[in-house]
Coordinates of C-alpha atoms in Angstrom, one line a residue:
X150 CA 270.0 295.1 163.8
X151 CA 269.1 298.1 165.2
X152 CA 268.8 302.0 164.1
X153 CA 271.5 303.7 161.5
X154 CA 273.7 300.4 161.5
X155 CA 275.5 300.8 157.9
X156 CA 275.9 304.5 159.2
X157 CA 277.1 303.5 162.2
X158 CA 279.3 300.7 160.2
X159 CA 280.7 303.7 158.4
X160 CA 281.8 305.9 161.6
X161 CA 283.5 302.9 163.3
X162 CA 285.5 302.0 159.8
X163 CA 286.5 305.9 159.7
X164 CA 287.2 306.4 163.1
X165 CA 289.2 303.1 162.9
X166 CA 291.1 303.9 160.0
X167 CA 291.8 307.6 160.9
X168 CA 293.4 306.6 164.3
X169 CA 296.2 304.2 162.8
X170 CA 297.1 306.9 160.5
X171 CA 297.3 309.4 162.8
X172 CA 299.7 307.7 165.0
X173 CA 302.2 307.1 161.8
X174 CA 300.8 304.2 159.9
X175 CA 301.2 304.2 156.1
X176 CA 300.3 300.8 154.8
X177 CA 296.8 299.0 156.2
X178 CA 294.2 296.7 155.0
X179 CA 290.9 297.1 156.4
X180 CA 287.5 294.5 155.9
X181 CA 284.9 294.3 157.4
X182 CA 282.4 291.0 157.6
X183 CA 278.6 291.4 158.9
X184 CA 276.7 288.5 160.2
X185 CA 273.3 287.9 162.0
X186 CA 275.4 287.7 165.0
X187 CA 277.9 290.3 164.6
X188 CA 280.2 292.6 162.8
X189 CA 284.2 292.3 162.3
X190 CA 286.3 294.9 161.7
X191 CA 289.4 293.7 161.4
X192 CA 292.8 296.1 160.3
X193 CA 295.8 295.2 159.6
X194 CA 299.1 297.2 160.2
X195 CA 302.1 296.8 158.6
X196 CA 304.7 299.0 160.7
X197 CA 305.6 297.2 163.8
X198 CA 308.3 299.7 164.7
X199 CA 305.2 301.6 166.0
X200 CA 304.0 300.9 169.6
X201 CA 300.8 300.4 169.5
X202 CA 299.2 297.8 171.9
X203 CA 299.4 300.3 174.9
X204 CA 298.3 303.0 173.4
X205 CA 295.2 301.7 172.4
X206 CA 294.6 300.5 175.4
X207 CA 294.8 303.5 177.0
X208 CA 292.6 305.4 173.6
X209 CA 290.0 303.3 173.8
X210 CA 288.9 303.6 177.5
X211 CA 284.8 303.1 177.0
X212 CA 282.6 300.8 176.6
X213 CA 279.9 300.1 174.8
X214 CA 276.5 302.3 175.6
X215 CA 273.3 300.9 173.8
X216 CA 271.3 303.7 174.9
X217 CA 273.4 306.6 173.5
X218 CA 274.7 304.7 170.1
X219 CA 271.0 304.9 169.0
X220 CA 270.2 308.0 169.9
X221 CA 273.1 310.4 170.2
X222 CA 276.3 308.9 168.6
X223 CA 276.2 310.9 165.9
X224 CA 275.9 314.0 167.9
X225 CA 279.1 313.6 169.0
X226 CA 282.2 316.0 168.4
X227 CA 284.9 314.4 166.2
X228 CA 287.3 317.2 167.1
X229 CA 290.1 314.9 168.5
X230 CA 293.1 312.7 166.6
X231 CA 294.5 310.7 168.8
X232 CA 291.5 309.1 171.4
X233 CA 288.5 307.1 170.1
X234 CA 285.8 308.5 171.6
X235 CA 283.0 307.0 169.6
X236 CA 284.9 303.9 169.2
X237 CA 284.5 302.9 172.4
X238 CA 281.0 303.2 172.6
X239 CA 279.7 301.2 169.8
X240 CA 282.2 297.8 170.0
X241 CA 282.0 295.2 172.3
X242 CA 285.4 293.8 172.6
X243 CA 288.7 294.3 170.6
X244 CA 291.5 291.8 170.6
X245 CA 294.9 293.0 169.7
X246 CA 298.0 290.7 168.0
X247 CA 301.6 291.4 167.4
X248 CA 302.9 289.1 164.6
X249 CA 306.6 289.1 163.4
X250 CA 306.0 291.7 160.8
X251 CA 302.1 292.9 161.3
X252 CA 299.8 293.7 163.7
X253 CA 296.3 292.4 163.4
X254 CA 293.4 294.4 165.4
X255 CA 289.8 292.7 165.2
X256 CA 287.1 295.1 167.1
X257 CA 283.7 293.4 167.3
X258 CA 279.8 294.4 168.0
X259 CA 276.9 291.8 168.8
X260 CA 273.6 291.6 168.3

């Protein structure tokens, strides 16, 4: 693993967790599971009267940048509520699933 990864562990949870409430959310479960591999962060959101799948889509437009996540991640501004900038740098992939009465978002990073 490379440079700062619990702290970097630590800013996707929060960023994570800090986005669904912001757009309205009020009950979530959150874990998170670290192999040699990669890590999981997987939420679950238990309002599916909220729209979600699109806007997240369009909030987390970037992709991951090695380079920068080691070296300047934390230098970024978190002056924003409803876009994931940082987010979107250090994961890999996301997959996104409406159930009946849940949604369940898993973000990833590999190693």
């Amino acid at each position: 693993m490379g440079l700062h990864e619990k702290l970097k562990h630590a800013k996707i949870s929060e960023e994570i967790i800090s986005y669904v409430l912001n757009k309205g959310f009020s009950k979530l479960d959150f874990s998170l599971e670290t192999t040699k591999s990669k890590t999981t962060f997987i939420i679950t959101l238990y309002d599916v009267s909220i729209d979600l799948e699109d806007e997240l889509k369009k909030d987390l437009y970037c992709e991951r940048d090695k380079e920068l996540e080691e070296y300047g991640w934390d230098l970024q501004s978190d002056d924003s509520l409803c876009t994931l900038h940082t987010l979107g740098l250090l994961i890999d992939e996301y997959k996104f699933e409406k159930l009946e009465d849940k949604y369940i978002i898993k973000f990833y990073r590999y190693y």
